[in-house]
Short mmCIF file of C-alpha atoms in Angstrom, two decimals:
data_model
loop_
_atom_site.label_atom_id
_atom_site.label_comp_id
_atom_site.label_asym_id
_atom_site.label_seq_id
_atom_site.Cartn_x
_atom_site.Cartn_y
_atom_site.Cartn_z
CA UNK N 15 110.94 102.02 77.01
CA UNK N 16 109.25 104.99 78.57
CA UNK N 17 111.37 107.16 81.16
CA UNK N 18 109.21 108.87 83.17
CA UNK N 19 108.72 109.51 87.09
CA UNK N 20 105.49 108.71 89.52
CA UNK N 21 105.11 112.45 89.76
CA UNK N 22 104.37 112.30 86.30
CA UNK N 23 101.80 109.33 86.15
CA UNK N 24 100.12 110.96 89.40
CA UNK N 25 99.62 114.36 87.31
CA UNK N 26 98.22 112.12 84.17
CA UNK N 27 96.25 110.12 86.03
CA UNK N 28 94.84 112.83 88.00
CA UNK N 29 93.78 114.85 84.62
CA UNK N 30 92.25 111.64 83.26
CA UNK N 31 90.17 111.05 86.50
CA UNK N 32 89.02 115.01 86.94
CA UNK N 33 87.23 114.59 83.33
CA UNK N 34 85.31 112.15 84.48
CA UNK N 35 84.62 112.34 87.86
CA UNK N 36 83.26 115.83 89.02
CA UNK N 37 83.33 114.75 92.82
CA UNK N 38 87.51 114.62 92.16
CA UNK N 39 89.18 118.22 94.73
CA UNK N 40 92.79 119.03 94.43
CA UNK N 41 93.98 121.32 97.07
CA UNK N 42 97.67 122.19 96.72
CA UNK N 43 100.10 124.01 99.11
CA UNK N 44 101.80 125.75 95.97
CA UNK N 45 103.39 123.35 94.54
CA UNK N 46 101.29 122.94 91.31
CA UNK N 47 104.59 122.37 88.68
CA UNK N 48 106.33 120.19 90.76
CA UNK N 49 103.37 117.63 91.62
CA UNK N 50 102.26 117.77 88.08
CA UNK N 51 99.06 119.55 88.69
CA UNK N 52 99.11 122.54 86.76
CA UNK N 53 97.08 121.41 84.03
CA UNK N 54 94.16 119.79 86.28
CA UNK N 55 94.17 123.08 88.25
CA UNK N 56 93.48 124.98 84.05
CA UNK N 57 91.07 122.45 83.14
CA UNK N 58 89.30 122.57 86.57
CA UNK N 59 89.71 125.26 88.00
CA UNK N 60 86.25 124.63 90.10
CA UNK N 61 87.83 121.18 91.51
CA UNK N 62 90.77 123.05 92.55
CA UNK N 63 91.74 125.06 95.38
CA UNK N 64 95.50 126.59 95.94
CA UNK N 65 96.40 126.67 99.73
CA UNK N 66 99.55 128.43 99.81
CA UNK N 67 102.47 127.52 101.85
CA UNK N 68 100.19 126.48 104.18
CA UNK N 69 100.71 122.61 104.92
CA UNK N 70 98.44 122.42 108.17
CA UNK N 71 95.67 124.26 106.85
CA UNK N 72 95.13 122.04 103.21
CA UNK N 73 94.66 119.58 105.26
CA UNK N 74 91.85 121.01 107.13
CA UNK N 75 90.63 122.20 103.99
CA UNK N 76 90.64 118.60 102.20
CA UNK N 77 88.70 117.50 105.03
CA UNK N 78 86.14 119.38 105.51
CA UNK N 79 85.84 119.05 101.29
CA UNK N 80 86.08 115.11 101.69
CA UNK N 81 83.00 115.19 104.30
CA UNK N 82 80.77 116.94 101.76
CA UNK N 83 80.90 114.14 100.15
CA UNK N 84 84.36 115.04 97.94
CA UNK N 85 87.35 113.33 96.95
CA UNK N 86 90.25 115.09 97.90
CA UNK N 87 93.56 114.47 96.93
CA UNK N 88 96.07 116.71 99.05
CA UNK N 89 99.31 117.31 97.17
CA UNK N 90 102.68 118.81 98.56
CA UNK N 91 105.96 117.36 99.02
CA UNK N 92 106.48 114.46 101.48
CA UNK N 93 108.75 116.51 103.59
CA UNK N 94 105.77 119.23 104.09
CA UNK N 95 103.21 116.88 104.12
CA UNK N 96 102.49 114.11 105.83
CA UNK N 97 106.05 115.94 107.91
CA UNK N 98 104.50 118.87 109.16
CA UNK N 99 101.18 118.35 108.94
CA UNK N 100 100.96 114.90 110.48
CA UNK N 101 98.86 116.23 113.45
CA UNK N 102 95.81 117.43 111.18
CA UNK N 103 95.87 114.20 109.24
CA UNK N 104 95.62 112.05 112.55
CA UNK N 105 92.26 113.71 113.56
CA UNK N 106 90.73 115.35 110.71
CA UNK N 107 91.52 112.94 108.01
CA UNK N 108 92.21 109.26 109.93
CA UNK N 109 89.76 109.71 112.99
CA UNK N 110 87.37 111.64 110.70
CA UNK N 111 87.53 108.48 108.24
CA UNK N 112 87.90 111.60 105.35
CA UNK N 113 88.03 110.55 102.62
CA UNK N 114 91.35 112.28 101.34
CA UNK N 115 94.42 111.22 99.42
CA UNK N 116 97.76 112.47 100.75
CA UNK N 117 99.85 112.76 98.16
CA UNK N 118 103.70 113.16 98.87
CA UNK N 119 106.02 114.08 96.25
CA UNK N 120 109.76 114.19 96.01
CA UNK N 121 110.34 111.37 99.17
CA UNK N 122 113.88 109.90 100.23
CA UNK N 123 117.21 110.61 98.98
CA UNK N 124 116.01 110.84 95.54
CA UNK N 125 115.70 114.33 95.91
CA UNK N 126 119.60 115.04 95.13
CA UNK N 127 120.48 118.10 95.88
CA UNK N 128 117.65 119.59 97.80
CA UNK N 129 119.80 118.03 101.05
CA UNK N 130 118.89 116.85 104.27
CA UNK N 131 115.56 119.17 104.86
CA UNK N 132 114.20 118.24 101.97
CA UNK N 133 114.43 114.38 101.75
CA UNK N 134 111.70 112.77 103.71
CA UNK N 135 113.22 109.57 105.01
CA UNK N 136 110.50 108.84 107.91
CA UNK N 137 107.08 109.37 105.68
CA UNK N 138 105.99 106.14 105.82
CA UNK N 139 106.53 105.62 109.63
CA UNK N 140 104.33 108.22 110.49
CA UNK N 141 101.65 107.63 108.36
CA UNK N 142 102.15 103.45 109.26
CA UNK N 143 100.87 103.83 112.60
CA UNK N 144 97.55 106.02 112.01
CA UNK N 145 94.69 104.18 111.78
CA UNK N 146 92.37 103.62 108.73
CA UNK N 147 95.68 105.00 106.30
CA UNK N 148 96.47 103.10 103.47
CA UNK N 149 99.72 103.64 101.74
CA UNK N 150 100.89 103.11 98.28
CA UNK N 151 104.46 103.61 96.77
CA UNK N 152 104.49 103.12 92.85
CA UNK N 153 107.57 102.10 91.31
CA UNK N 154 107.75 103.55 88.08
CA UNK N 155 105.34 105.83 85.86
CA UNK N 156 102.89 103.39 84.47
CA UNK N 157 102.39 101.71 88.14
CA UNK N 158 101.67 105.79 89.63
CA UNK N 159 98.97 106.05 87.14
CA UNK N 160 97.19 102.85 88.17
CA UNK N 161 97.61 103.60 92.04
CA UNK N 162 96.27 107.28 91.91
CA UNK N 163 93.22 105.54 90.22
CA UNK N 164 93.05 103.18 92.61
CA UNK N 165 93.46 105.49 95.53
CA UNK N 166 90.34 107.42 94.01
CA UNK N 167 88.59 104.68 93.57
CA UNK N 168 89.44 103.62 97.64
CA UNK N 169 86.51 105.30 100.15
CA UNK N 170 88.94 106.20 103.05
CA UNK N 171 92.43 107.64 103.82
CA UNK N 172 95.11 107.09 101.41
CA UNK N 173 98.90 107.90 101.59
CA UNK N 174 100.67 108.31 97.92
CA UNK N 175 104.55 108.14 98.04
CA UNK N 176 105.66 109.57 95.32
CA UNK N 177 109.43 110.12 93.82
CA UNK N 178 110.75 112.91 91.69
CA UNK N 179 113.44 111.26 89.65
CA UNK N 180 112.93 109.96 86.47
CA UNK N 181 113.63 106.06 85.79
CA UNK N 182 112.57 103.01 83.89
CA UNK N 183 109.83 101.35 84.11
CA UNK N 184 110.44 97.90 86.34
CA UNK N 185 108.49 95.75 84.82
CA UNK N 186 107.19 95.14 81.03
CA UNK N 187 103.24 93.88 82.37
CA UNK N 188 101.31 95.83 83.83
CA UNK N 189 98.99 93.46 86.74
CA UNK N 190 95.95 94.74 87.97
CA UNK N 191 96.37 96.62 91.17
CA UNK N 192 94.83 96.54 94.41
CA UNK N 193 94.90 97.51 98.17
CA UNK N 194 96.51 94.87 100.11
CA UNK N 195 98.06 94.12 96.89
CA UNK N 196 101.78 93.40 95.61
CA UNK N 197 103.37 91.99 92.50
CA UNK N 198 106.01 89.62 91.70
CA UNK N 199 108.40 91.34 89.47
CA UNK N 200 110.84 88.01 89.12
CA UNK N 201 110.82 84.38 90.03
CA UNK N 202 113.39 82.94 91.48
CA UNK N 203 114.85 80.43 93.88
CA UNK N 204 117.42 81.11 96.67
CA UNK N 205 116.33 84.49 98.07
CA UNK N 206 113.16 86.61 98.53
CA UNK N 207 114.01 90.03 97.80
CA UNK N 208 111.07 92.63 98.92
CA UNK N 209 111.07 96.33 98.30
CA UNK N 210 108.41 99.41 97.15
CA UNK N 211 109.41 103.29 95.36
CA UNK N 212 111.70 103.33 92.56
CA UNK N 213 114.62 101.77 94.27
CA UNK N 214 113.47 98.14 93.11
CA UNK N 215 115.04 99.29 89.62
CA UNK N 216 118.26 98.45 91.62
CA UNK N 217 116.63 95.20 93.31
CA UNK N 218 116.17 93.92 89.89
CA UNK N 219 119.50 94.67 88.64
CA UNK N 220 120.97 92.66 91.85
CA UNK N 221 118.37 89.74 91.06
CA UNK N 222 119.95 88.54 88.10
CA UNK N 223 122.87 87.67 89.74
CA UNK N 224 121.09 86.35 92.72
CA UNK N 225 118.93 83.74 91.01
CA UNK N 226 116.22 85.78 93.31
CA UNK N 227 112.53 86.40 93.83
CA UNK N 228 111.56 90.30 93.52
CA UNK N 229 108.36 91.43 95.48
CA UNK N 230 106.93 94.65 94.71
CA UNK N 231 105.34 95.75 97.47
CA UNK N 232 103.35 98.60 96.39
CA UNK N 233 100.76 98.62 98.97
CA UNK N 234 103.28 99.22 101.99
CA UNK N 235 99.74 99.03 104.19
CA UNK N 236 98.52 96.59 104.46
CA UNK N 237 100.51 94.12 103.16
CA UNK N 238 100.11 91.03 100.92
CA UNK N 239 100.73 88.50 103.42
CA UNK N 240 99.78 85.69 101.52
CA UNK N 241 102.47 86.51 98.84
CA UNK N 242 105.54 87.44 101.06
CA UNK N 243 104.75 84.27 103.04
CA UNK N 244 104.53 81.94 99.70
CA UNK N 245 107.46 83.15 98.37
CA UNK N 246 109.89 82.89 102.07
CA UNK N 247 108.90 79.82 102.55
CA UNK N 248 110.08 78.77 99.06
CA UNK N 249 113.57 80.51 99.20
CA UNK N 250 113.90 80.91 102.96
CA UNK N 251 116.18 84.53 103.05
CA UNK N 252 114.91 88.11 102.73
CA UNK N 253 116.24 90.85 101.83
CA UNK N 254 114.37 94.39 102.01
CA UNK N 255 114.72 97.50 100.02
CA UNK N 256 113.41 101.24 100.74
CA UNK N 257 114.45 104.73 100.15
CA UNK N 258 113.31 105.15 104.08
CA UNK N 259 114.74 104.65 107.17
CA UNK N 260 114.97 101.40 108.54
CA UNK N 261 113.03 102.43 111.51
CA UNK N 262 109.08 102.46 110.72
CA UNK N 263 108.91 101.44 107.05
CA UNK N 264 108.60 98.65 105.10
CA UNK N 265 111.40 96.32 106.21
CA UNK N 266 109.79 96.93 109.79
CA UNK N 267 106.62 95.89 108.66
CA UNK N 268 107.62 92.44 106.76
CA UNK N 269 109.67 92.10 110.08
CA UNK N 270 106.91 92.26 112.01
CA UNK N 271 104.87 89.48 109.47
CA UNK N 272 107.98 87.58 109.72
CA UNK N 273 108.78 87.42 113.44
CA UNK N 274 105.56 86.15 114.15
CA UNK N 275 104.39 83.78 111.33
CA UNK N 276 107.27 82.60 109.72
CA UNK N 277 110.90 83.45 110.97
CA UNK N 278 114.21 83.42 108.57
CA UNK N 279 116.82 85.16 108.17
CA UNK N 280 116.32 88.76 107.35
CA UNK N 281 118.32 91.97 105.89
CA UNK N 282 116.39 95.74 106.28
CA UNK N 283 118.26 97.33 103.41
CA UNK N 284 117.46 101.36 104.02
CA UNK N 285 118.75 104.40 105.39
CA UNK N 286 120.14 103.68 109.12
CA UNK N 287 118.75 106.33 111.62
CA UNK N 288 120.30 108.90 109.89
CA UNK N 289 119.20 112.71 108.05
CA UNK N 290 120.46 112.51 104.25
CA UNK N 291 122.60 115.45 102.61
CA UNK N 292 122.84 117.08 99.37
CA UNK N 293 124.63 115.57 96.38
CA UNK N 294 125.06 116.12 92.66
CA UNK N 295 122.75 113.11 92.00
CA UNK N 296 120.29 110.93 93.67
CA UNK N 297 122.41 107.89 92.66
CA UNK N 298 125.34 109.04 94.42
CA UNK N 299 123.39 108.97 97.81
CA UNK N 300 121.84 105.52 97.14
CA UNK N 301 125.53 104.50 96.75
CA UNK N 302 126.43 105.93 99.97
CA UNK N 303 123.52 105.12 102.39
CA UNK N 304 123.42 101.25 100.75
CA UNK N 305 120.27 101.45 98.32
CA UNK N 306 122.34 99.96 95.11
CA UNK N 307 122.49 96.93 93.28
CA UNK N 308 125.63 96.17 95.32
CA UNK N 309 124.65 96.52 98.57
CA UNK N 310 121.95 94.15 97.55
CA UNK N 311 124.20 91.62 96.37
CA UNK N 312 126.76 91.87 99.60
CA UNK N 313 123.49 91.64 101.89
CA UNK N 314 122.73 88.34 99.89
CA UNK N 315 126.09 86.59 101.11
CA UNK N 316 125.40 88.02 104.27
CA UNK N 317 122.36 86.71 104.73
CA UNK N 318 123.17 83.46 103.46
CA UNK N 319 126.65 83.01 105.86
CA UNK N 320 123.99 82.89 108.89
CA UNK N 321 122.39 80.30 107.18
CA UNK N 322 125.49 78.36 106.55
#
């Protein structure tokens, strides 16, 4: 089985599409080795344009590319950008309807070490409630390198969580991929578990004792309605899973679908209004801040007392 991370299928992907398609920018805000972009940047030097520690400016840059008629995928790390350059993104890229692809690397806890300033835990909240932004979190390798193509091939905003660990993949078939889309990793019967990023490697792991349903939600917005609704009303519990606060993200979001088309009893599994810290390994903080296999399984009795 292939261990890899999504910052790796991004940087693939990306080298693949910049072959073939000459309308295909990368600006970068000096981060080239870490996003996976220092090949691209070799081979294409023309397509590619180095920023600097400059966050606020890419941005401007990417958009002004993108409305020549570019494709412009903006790469830093999630706590830089969308983080700090969230105001640029609201007018030049959403308003603008640029066509640019955000690309944050290294989100949530999984960043270890790098501590509290480093791990981007409200990414997907900000970029939720912009308009015209889709956003896609791959959950392993293989799955990054079909969503950066798909995110090229999208005319229109895009946000691309990305995670800098390296894990398995989470599923042996590949589906075809699409916005609005999601995939059902498991079947099962009693529970509806739902989560996006590289966490649902733990969701899995929980499902087999769970006799549960597993939902990857890759496209965080919008959301596959249809499939989260088909599969509650067959098990009637949810559980959600992000490497995110629970404020804003994706447990927010199937809240929202919930509360007003179908109602059940629900469980936001994610980091609780709080800044991470640094530890010797990624997994140590899931453990801490309830992202692991365990918590999972403890959320699934809890969910299922208020039933009883």
């Amino acid at each position: 089985m292939i261990i890899k991370s999504t910052r790796d299928g991004f940087g693939e992907a990306l080298l693949k599409l910049g072959k073939t398609r000459k309308d295909i920018f990368v600006v970068d805000a000096d981060l080239k080795e870490s996003l996976r972009i220092s090949e691209f940047a070799q081979k294409y030097p023309d397509q590619f344009i180095e920023c600097g520690v400059a966050e606020q400016n890419m941005i401007g840059v990417a958009a002004g590319l993108a409305l020549t008629g570019k494709t412009v995928f903006a790469t830093s790390f999630a706590c830089f950008s969308p983080v700090i350059s969230w105001n640029q993104i609201r007018i030049a890229v959403c308003y603008s309807k640029a066509n640019v692809k955000i690309v944050g690397s290294h989100a949530g806890l999984a960043t270890g070490m790098d501590g509290a300033s480093h791990q981007s835990l409200e990414d997907i909240a900000l970029m939720q409630v912009l308009p015209n932004m889709v956003i896609l979190v791959p959950a392993d390798y293989e799955q990054a390198k079909q969503l950066t193509k798909l995110a090229a091939e999208h005319v229109g905003p895009v946000y691309l969580r990305l995670a800098r660990p390296e894990t398995e993949a989470v599923s042996g078939k590949r589906l075809a991929v699409r916005v609005g889309g999601s995939e059902i990793l498991r079947k099962g019967n009693k529970i509806t578990i739902i989560g996006c990023g590289i966490v649902l490697g733990e969701a899995m792991k929980a499902a087999e004792k769970l006799d549960a349903e597993v939902i990857n939600c890759y496209s965080v917005k919008p959301l596959d309605e249809k499939t989260i609704l088909e599969s509650v009303k067959k098990t009637g519990r949810v559980i959600t899973i992000e490497d995110h606060n629970v404020i804003g993200g994706l447990g927010s979001a199937v809240a929202e679908l919930l509360g007003q088309k179908y109602p059940v009893p629900l469980k936001i599994l994610g980091i609780k209004d709080k800044f991470g810290e640094s530890a010797r390994d990624y997994k140590e903080l899931w453990h801490k801040y309830g992202l692991d296999s365990d918590t999972i399984i403890d959320a699934a009795e809890e969910v299922d007392q208020e039933i009883r």
